[in-house]
Amino acid sequence: MLRQIEGSRAVAEAVALCRPEVICTYPITPQTHIVEALGFKVKCGTLKPCEFLNVESEFAAMSVAIGASAAGARAYTATASQGLLYMSEAVYNAAGLGLPIVMTVANRAIGAPINIWNDHSDAMSQRDAGWIQLYAETAQDAVDLHIQAFRVAEELSVPVMVCMDGFLLTHAYEQAEIPAQGEADAFLPDYEPRQVLDPAHPVSIGAMVGPEAFTEVRYLTHARETQALTLIPDVVAEFGKIFGRESGGLVSGYQLDDADTVVVALGSVLGTVKDAVDELRADGMRIGVLAVTTFRPFPAQAVREALTTGHPKKRLVVLERAFAPGLGGIVSADVRLALAGDELAGLCREPVMSTVVAGLGGRPVTRPSLRNMLLDAAADSLEPLSFLDLDHDLVEREMRRSCPPHFPLHQVV
């Protein structure tokens, strides 16, 4: 059914269609509306059998999800920002134990300073935890990716994190097709855990592992996660047959065929990027977009094929909603590594790559700013690392105030 619906409520509807048996929650903006809506469904009996647990912290939420999943239940939780960092220890444990938990991350900046608005700093901080990470562009994507996430998680016995931009998707009202329960049931079979705690056959989980086997455990986490690169396209194809629309996947291209310049991005900013690209196309600029939906495991082959097939790409602009202080782009590093294989093999000339950090802490990413930045890129005047709409005067004043007297200020301003 097509509905005008808040993004959080749409996700709650999608999660409920997947028939979770345990939902463990702790409120933190901007994910709270999701678990509130699920709690109401459990309370009024429209989602059953399901145990809804209010816990005392985000660490407890993930710990309960781990226990529930290990006991054979389909488990779900949601968090954001500092909440994700607070549960970080348990996030790693869930992956190491191979438990198919699904979690929504309503992406929000990490302090200090305190900021409740959107960027990707929270999920990016957990990119090496062993969870699959999927990024939604729209509310419809968020609905579809959650349904696919349970399928992928349970087929591989790995946890999956569905990332949707805080406020921009969680609190905005959009049209979204909410599937019927029968469609969801046809796509997502009953949960049959790979491993389950059984009092009749007691075992220990999470025991200490010494040097003789720890490498193998971490390798198995890596191996299970990378299997998703093969499984996700198959899941997307089956999803399309049952639900009648394409959604999800590894990457997707927009106006790529003849593009000289390509913007690589994740999440809701893609809509604004595509609008800016359409305007520049109307002016005769050959520019396209590569949307990355699956960020972990990183789809290196799919990225490489998209950027090296057909018309040669001269420039890449990686638009980042987070960055690594002291280094630069996080996504950029993965894109560069993906292209390195072809460069080393002599199969293509590597395009010039620029990292543009944008939208930190919820700063608007506007079409005019994107247009000006992309015109600079087309003129080959874009720096290797830049910050969209950075207030250079403010930064310089603060650096002059706080830097040691003899520090070479030009190196940081």
Short mmCIF file of C-alpha atoms in Angstrom, two decimals:
data_model
loop_
_atom_site.label_atom_id
_atom_site.label_comp_id
_atom_site.label_asym_id
_atom_site.label_seq_id
_atom_site.Cartn_x
_atom_site.Cartn_y
_atom_site.Cartn_z
CA MET A 1 0.00 0.00 0.00
CA LEU A 2 1.35 3.43 -1.00
CA ARG A 3 1.25 5.78 1.99
CA GLN A 4 2.41 9.25 2.95
CA ILE A 5 4.33 8.32 6.07
CA GLU A 6 7.09 9.43 8.40
CA GLY A 7 10.32 7.58 7.66
CA SER A 8 10.60 6.17 11.18
CA ARG A 9 7.05 4.87 11.08
CA ALA A 10 7.69 3.30 7.66
CA VAL A 11 10.70 1.47 9.08
CA ALA A 12 8.66 0.29 12.07
CA GLU A 13 6.06 -1.09 9.66
CA ALA A 14 8.77 -2.89 7.68
CA VAL A 15 10.40 -4.37 10.78
CA ALA A 16 7.02 -5.56 12.06
CA LEU A 17 6.39 -7.32 8.74
CA CYS A 18 9.56 -9.34 9.41
CA ARG A 19 8.01 -10.77 12.60
CA PRO A 20 10.79 -10.08 15.13
CA GLU A 21 10.46 -12.10 18.32
CA VAL A 22 12.57 -9.84 20.56
CA ILE A 23 12.90 -6.06 20.29
CA CYS A 24 15.24 -4.41 22.80
CA THR A 25 15.30 -0.65 22.98
CA TYR A 26 16.80 2.39 24.59
CA PRO A 27 15.66 5.81 23.36
CA ILE A 28 18.06 8.18 21.63
CA THR A 29 17.26 10.86 19.08
CA PRO A 30 16.63 10.45 16.15
CA GLN A 31 15.74 6.73 16.23
CA THR A 32 13.18 6.85 19.05
CA HIS A 33 10.08 7.07 16.84
CA ILE A 34 10.95 3.71 15.30
CA VAL A 35 10.96 1.77 18.56
CA GLU A 36 8.01 3.76 19.93
CA ALA A 37 5.91 2.62 16.98
CA LEU A 38 7.08 -0.99 17.40
CA GLY A 39 6.35 -0.84 21.13
CA PHE A 40 2.80 0.30 20.40
CA LYS A 41 2.32 -2.62 18.00
CA VAL A 42 3.49 -5.09 20.64
CA LYS A 43 1.35 -3.49 23.34
CA CYS A 44 -1.84 -3.54 21.28
CA GLY A 45 -1.19 -7.07 20.05
CA THR A 46 -0.73 -6.43 16.33
CA LEU A 47 2.87 -7.70 16.56
CA LYS A 48 2.98 -11.06 18.29
CA PRO A 49 4.55 -13.19 19.51
CA CYS A 50 7.16 -10.55 20.34
CA GLU A 51 8.84 -9.51 23.57
CA PHE A 52 9.54 -5.77 23.79
CA LEU A 53 12.19 -4.91 26.36
CA ASN A 54 13.01 -1.44 27.65
CA VAL A 55 16.59 -1.62 28.89
CA GLU A 56 18.81 0.73 30.85
CA SER A 57 21.37 1.58 28.15
CA GLU A 58 22.42 1.00 24.57
CA PHE A 59 25.03 -1.49 25.76
CA ALA A 60 22.22 -3.43 27.43
CA ALA A 61 20.12 -3.24 24.25
CA MET A 62 22.79 -4.95 22.17
CA SER A 63 23.57 -7.40 24.97
CA VAL A 64 19.90 -8.42 25.12
CA ALA A 65 19.83 -8.76 21.33
CA ILE A 66 22.88 -11.03 21.54
CA GLY A 67 21.25 -13.21 24.18
CA ALA A 68 17.96 -13.38 22.30
CA SER A 69 19.62 -14.24 19.00
CA ALA A 70 21.83 -16.88 20.63
CA ALA A 71 18.70 -18.44 22.10
CA GLY A 72 17.16 -18.74 18.63
CA ALA A 73 14.96 -15.62 18.42
CA ARG A 74 14.76 -13.14 15.55
CA ALA A 75 16.18 -10.04 17.25
CA TYR A 76 16.07 -6.33 16.38
CA THR A 77 17.21 -3.06 17.91
CA ALA A 78 17.94 0.52 16.88
CA THR A 79 20.29 3.30 17.97
CA ALA A 80 22.22 6.38 16.88
CA SER A 81 25.36 8.42 17.54
CA GLN A 82 26.75 8.11 21.08
CA GLY A 83 24.35 5.24 21.63
CA LEU A 84 26.13 3.22 18.96
CA LEU A 85 29.48 4.04 20.53
CA TYR A 86 28.21 3.04 23.97
CA MET A 87 27.24 -0.40 22.63
CA SER A 88 30.43 -0.73 20.57
CA GLU A 89 31.91 -3.56 22.65
CA ALA A 90 28.76 -5.61 22.21
CA VAL A 91 28.55 -4.66 18.51
CA TYR A 92 31.88 -6.40 17.96
CA ASN A 93 30.73 -9.37 20.04
CA ALA A 94 27.60 -9.84 17.92
CA ALA A 95 29.70 -10.06 14.77
CA GLY A 96 32.32 -12.32 16.31
CA LEU A 97 29.60 -14.71 17.46
CA GLY A 98 27.98 -14.74 14.01
CA LEU A 99 24.53 -13.68 15.23
CA PRO A 100 22.02 -12.42 12.63
CA ILE A 101 20.80 -9.35 14.51
CA VAL A 102 19.32 -6.47 12.49
CA MET A 103 19.82 -2.94 13.78
CA THR A 104 18.72 0.43 12.47
CA VAL A 105 21.25 3.24 12.85
CA ALA A 106 19.57 6.62 12.49
CA ASN A 107 22.77 8.37 11.49
CA ARG A 108 23.74 11.28 13.71
CA ALA A 109 26.93 13.20 14.44
CA ILE A 110 29.23 12.25 17.31
CA GLY A 111 30.35 14.90 19.83
CA ALA A 112 32.08 16.86 21.04
CA PRO A 113 30.56 19.36 20.66
CA ILE A 114 27.09 17.88 21.25
CA ASN A 115 25.16 17.69 18.01
CA ILE A 116 21.94 15.78 17.36
CA TRP A 117 21.84 16.30 13.59
CA ASN A 118 22.82 14.08 10.74
CA ASP A 119 26.11 12.90 9.39
CA HIS A 120 27.68 9.43 9.04
CA SER A 121 30.28 9.61 11.81
CA ASP A 122 28.50 7.05 13.99
CA ALA A 123 28.16 4.18 11.55
CA MET A 124 31.54 4.87 9.96
CA SER A 125 33.16 4.47 13.38
CA GLN A 126 31.91 0.86 13.42
CA ARG A 127 32.76 0.00 9.83
CA ASP A 128 35.32 -2.62 10.88
CA ALA A 129 33.17 -4.31 13.52
CA GLY A 130 32.12 -7.16 11.21
CA TRP A 131 28.57 -5.97 10.49
CA ILE A 132 27.14 -5.60 7.01
CA GLN A 133 26.29 -1.92 6.47
CA LEU A 134 23.52 -0.83 4.10
CA TYR A 135 22.76 2.87 3.42
CA ALA A 136 19.30 4.14 2.43
CA GLU A 137 18.75 7.03 0.03
CA THR A 138 14.99 7.40 0.60
CA ALA A 139 12.28 6.24 2.99
CA GLN A 140 11.35 3.59 0.42
CA ASP A 141 14.92 2.35 0.43
CA ALA A 142 14.82 2.18 4.22
CA VAL A 143 11.67 0.04 4.11
CA ASP A 144 13.07 -2.32 1.51
CA LEU A 145 16.55 -2.58 3.00
CA HIS A 146 15.19 -3.66 6.38
CA ILE A 147 13.22 -6.49 4.83
CA GLN A 148 16.27 -7.53 2.81
CA ALA A 149 18.50 -7.16 5.88
CA PHE A 150 16.72 -9.90 7.82
CA ARG A 151 17.02 -12.23 4.82
CA VAL A 152 20.75 -11.55 4.33
CA ALA A 153 21.53 -11.71 8.05
CA GLU A 154 19.84 -15.06 8.51
CA GLU A 155 21.18 -16.71 5.37
CA LEU A 156 24.76 -15.80 6.30
CA SER A 157 24.38 -15.71 10.09
CA VAL A 158 25.90 -12.23 10.30
CA PRO A 159 24.52 -9.01 11.82
CA VAL A 160 23.29 -6.26 9.51
CA MET A 161 23.18 -2.52 10.18
CA VAL A 162 20.69 -0.50 8.11
CA CYS A 163 21.77 3.13 8.09
CA MET A 164 19.24 5.89 7.43
CA ASP A 165 20.00 9.59 7.80
CA GLY A 166 18.68 11.06 11.01
CA PHE A 167 15.83 13.59 10.60
CA LEU A 168 16.37 13.77 6.83
CA LEU A 169 14.82 10.31 6.53
CA THR A 170 13.64 9.38 10.03
CA HIS A 171 11.42 12.43 10.57
CA ALA A 172 10.53 13.49 7.02
CA TYR A 173 7.24 12.42 5.47
CA GLU A 174 7.49 10.74 2.09
CA GLN A 175 5.49 8.39 -0.04
CA ALA A 176 6.47 4.78 0.55
CA GLU A 177 5.03 1.48 -0.54
CA ILE A 178 4.41 -0.61 2.58
CA PRO A 179 4.23 -4.27 1.55
CA ALA A 180 1.49 -6.65 2.54
CA GLN A 181 2.25 -9.25 5.19
CA GLY A 182 1.88 -12.03 2.63
CA GLU A 183 4.59 -10.51 0.43
CA ALA A 184 6.98 -10.23 3.35
CA ASP A 185 6.25 -13.82 4.40
CA ALA A 186 6.89 -15.06 0.85
CA PHE A 187 10.26 -13.31 0.82
CA LEU A 188 11.42 -13.96 4.39
CA PRO A 189 11.09 -17.55 5.61
CA ASP A 190 10.73 -18.53 9.25
CA TYR A 191 13.94 -18.02 11.16
CA GLU A 192 16.05 -21.16 11.50
CA PRO A 193 19.20 -20.25 13.46
CA ARG A 194 22.55 -21.73 12.48
CA GLN A 195 23.46 -21.96 16.15
CA VAL A 196 21.19 -21.97 19.17
CA LEU A 197 21.58 -22.34 22.92
CA ASP A 198 19.71 -25.41 24.13
CA PRO A 199 19.55 -26.48 27.81
CA ALA A 200 19.43 -30.08 26.64
CA HIS A 201 22.77 -29.64 24.87
CA PRO A 202 24.71 -27.01 26.87
CA VAL A 203 27.59 -25.16 25.25
CA SER A 204 29.54 -22.00 26.00
CA ILE A 205 29.57 -18.99 23.70
CA GLY A 206 31.85 -15.98 23.89
CA ALA A 207 34.57 -17.92 25.68
CA MET A 208 38.17 -16.72 25.71
CA VAL A 209 40.20 -17.61 22.62
CA GLY A 210 43.99 -17.57 22.73
CA PRO A 211 46.58 -16.74 20.07
CA GLU A 212 46.30 -20.25 18.63
CA ALA A 213 42.82 -19.57 17.19
CA PHE A 214 41.98 -15.84 17.38
CA THR A 215 43.21 -15.12 13.85
CA GLU A 216 40.99 -17.88 12.52
CA VAL A 217 37.97 -16.47 14.35
CA ARG A 218 38.53 -13.03 12.85
CA TYR A 219 39.10 -14.57 9.43
CA LEU A 220 35.77 -16.37 9.65
CA THR A 221 34.07 -13.06 10.48
CA HIS A 222 35.66 -11.60 7.34
CA ALA A 223 34.73 -14.63 5.22
CA ARG A 224 31.07 -14.59 6.31
CA GLU A 225 30.76 -10.89 5.63
CA THR A 226 32.33 -11.02 2.17
CA GLN A 227 29.86 -13.76 1.16
CA ALA A 228 27.27 -10.98 1.18
CA LEU A 229 28.79 -9.59 -2.04
CA THR A 230 27.46 -12.66 -3.83
CA LEU A 231 24.25 -13.06 -1.85
CA ILE A 232 22.95 -9.48 -1.92
CA PRO A 233 22.45 -9.30 -5.73
CA ASP A 234 20.52 -12.59 -5.59
CA VAL A 235 18.37 -11.33 -2.71
CA VAL A 236 17.67 -8.10 -4.61
CA ALA A 237 16.62 -10.06 -7.70
CA GLU A 238 14.18 -12.17 -5.68
CA PHE A 239 12.92 -9.06 -3.89
CA GLY A 240 12.12 -7.52 -7.27
CA LYS A 241 10.12 -10.55 -8.37
CA ILE A 242 7.98 -10.58 -5.23
CA PHE A 243 7.58 -6.85 -4.57
CA GLY A 244 7.69 -5.58 -8.16
CA ARG A 245 10.39 -2.94 -7.74
CA GLU A 246 14.17 -2.69 -7.78
CA SER A 247 15.72 -1.68 -4.51
CA GLY A 248 18.97 -2.18 -2.62
CA GLY A 249 21.97 -3.91 -4.11
CA LEU A 250 25.66 -3.13 -4.00
CA VAL A 251 25.94 0.04 -6.09
CA SER A 252 23.80 1.86 -8.64
CA GLY A 253 24.69 4.33 -11.36
CA TYR A 254 22.95 7.51 -12.52
CA GLN A 255 23.91 9.17 -15.82
CA LEU A 256 27.18 7.22 -15.86
CA ASP A 257 27.40 6.05 -19.48
CA ASP A 258 29.12 9.11 -20.98
CA ALA A 259 30.26 10.84 -17.79
CA ASP A 260 33.68 12.47 -17.58
CA THR A 261 33.12 13.36 -13.90
CA VAL A 262 31.49 11.03 -11.37
CA VAL A 263 30.25 11.82 -7.87
CA VAL A 264 30.38 8.90 -5.40
CA ALA A 265 28.11 9.20 -2.36
CA LEU A 266 25.98 7.33 0.19
CA GLY A 267 22.63 8.05 1.81
CA SER A 268 19.98 10.74 1.43
CA VAL A 269 22.37 13.33 -0.02
CA LEU A 270 22.17 11.40 -3.28
CA GLY A 271 18.83 13.03 -4.09
CA THR A 272 20.31 16.51 -3.98
CA VAL A 273 23.41 15.36 -5.85
CA LYS A 274 21.24 13.94 -8.66
CA ASP A 275 19.31 17.23 -8.89
CA ALA A 276 22.59 19.15 -9.18
CA VAL A 277 23.82 16.69 -11.81
CA ASP A 278 20.62 17.16 -13.84
CA GLU A 279 21.14 20.94 -13.82
CA LEU A 280 24.75 20.59 -14.94
CA ARG A 281 23.75 18.08 -17.61
CA ALA A 282 21.31 20.66 -18.97
CA ASP A 283 24.31 23.00 -19.29
CA GLY A 284 26.24 20.39 -21.28
CA MET A 285 28.47 18.98 -18.56
CA ARG A 286 29.00 15.21 -18.76
CA ILE A 287 28.60 14.15 -15.16
CA GLY A 288 27.13 11.15 -13.35
CA VAL A 289 26.61 9.61 -9.93
CA LEU A 290 27.61 6.33 -8.35
CA ALA A 291 25.49 5.48 -5.31
CA VAL A 292 27.01 3.03 -2.83
CA THR A 293 24.28 1.11 -0.97
CA THR A 294 26.41 -1.69 0.50
CA PHE A 295 29.36 -0.08 2.26
CA ARG A 296 30.42 -3.15 4.26
CA PRO A 297 31.52 -5.44 2.85
CA PHE A 298 32.90 -2.88 0.43
CA PRO A 299 31.84 -3.85 -3.13
CA ALA A 300 35.24 -3.18 -4.69
CA GLN A 301 34.59 -5.12 -7.90
CA ALA A 302 31.21 -3.47 -8.49
CA VAL A 303 32.71 -0.02 -7.89
CA ARG A 304 35.64 -0.78 -10.19
CA GLU A 305 33.36 -2.03 -12.97
CA ALA A 306 31.06 0.97 -12.69
CA LEU A 307 33.96 3.42 -12.87
CA THR A 308 36.07 1.73 -15.55
CA THR A 309 33.49 0.35 -17.98
CA GLY A 310 32.60 2.30 -21.11
CA HIS A 311 33.41 5.99 -21.41
CA PRO A 312 36.65 6.82 -19.54
CA LYS A 313 36.11 8.67 -16.29
CA LYS A 314 38.51 11.59 -15.89
CA ARG A 315 37.53 12.76 -12.40
CA LEU A 316 35.98 11.27 -9.28
CA VAL A 317 34.48 13.38 -6.52
CA VAL A 318 33.79 11.36 -3.37
CA LEU A 319 31.24 13.19 -1.23
CA GLU A 320 31.74 12.19 2.40
CA ARG A 321 29.36 12.73 5.35
CA ALA A 322 32.18 11.78 7.74
CA PHE A 323 35.97 11.83 7.63
CA ALA A 324 39.07 10.57 9.38
CA PRO A 325 40.83 13.52 11.11
CA GLY A 326 44.49 13.54 10.20
CA LEU A 327 43.87 11.55 7.01
CA GLY A 328 40.80 12.64 5.08
CA GLY A 329 38.18 10.59 3.28
CA ILE A 330 36.93 7.25 4.59
CA VAL A 331 34.92 6.20 1.54
CA SER A 332 37.60 7.72 -0.69
CA ALA A 333 40.22 5.34 0.67
CA ASP A 334 38.04 2.35 -0.23
CA VAL A 335 37.27 3.70 -3.70
CA ARG A 336 40.96 4.33 -4.33
CA LEU A 337 41.77 0.78 -3.23
CA ALA A 338 39.05 -0.60 -5.51
CA LEU A 339 40.60 1.16 -8.49
CA ALA A 340 44.15 0.20 -7.60
CA GLY A 341 43.71 -3.30 -9.00
CA ASP A 342 43.03 -2.01 -12.50
CA GLU A 343 45.75 0.61 -12.21
CA LEU A 344 48.34 -1.98 -11.25
CA ALA A 345 47.18 -4.28 -14.03
CA GLY A 346 47.49 -1.47 -16.55
CA LEU A 347 43.84 -1.84 -17.55
CA CYS A 348 42.92 1.81 -17.14
CA ARG A 349 44.26 5.22 -16.30
CA GLU A 350 43.19 6.05 -12.77
CA PRO A 351 40.98 9.19 -12.71
CA VAL A 352 41.86 12.20 -10.62
CA MET A 353 40.11 11.79 -7.26
CA SER A 354 38.97 14.51 -4.88
CA THR A 355 37.40 14.11 -1.45
CA VAL A 356 34.74 16.63 -0.46
CA VAL A 357 33.53 16.50 3.14
CA ALA A 358 29.98 17.84 3.34
CA GLY A 359 27.02 18.08 5.66
CA LEU A 360 28.80 17.43 8.95
CA GLY A 361 26.57 17.89 11.98
CA GLY A 362 23.52 18.42 9.78
CA ARG A 363 24.80 21.39 7.74
CA PRO A 364 22.62 21.60 4.61
CA VAL A 365 24.15 20.32 1.40
CA THR A 366 22.56 22.60 -1.20
CA ARG A 367 22.33 22.43 -4.97
CA PRO A 368 24.13 25.78 -5.46
CA SER A 369 27.06 24.65 -3.29
CA LEU A 370 27.25 21.31 -5.08
CA ARG A 371 27.03 23.03 -8.46
CA ASN A 372 29.92 25.37 -7.69
CA MET A 373 32.01 22.52 -6.31
CA LEU A 374 31.36 20.34 -9.36
CA LEU A 375 32.20 23.20 -11.73
CA ASP A 376 35.54 23.47 -9.91
CA ALA A 377 35.99 19.72 -10.34
CA ALA A 378 35.29 19.93 -14.08
CA ALA A 379 37.85 22.74 -14.33
CA ASP A 380 40.39 20.53 -12.50
CA SER A 381 40.70 23.16 -9.75
CA LEU A 382 39.25 21.11 -6.89
CA GLU A 383 41.68 20.32 -4.08
CA PRO A 384 42.39 16.66 -3.18
CA LEU A 385 40.62 17.29 0.15
CA SER A 386 38.11 20.07 0.72
CA PHE A 387 35.20 20.90 3.02
CA LEU A 388 32.01 22.15 1.38
CA ASP A 389 30.97 25.62 2.59
CA LEU A 390 33.78 25.77 5.16
CA ASP A 391 33.98 29.14 6.94
CA HIS A 392 37.65 29.80 6.28
CA ASP A 393 37.69 33.10 8.20
CA LEU A 394 36.38 31.44 11.35
CA VAL A 395 38.87 28.58 11.05
CA GLU A 396 41.79 30.92 10.49
CA ARG A 397 40.88 33.09 13.49
CA GLU A 398 40.67 30.05 15.75
CA MET A 399 43.92 28.60 14.44
CA ARG A 400 45.72 31.89 15.01
CA ARG A 401 44.36 32.03 18.53
CA SER A 402 45.16 28.44 19.49
CA CYS A 403 48.30 27.49 17.53
CA PRO A 404 51.77 27.73 19.12
CA PRO A 405 53.52 31.04 18.25
CA HIS A 406 56.04 29.54 15.82
CA PHE A 407 53.76 26.93 14.25
CA PRO A 408 53.59 27.05 10.41
CA LEU A 409 49.93 28.12 10.17
CA HIS A 410 49.77 27.65 6.40
CA GLN A 411 49.97 23.87 6.87
CA VAL A 412 46.55 23.70 8.51
CA VAL A 413 44.58 26.66 7.15
#
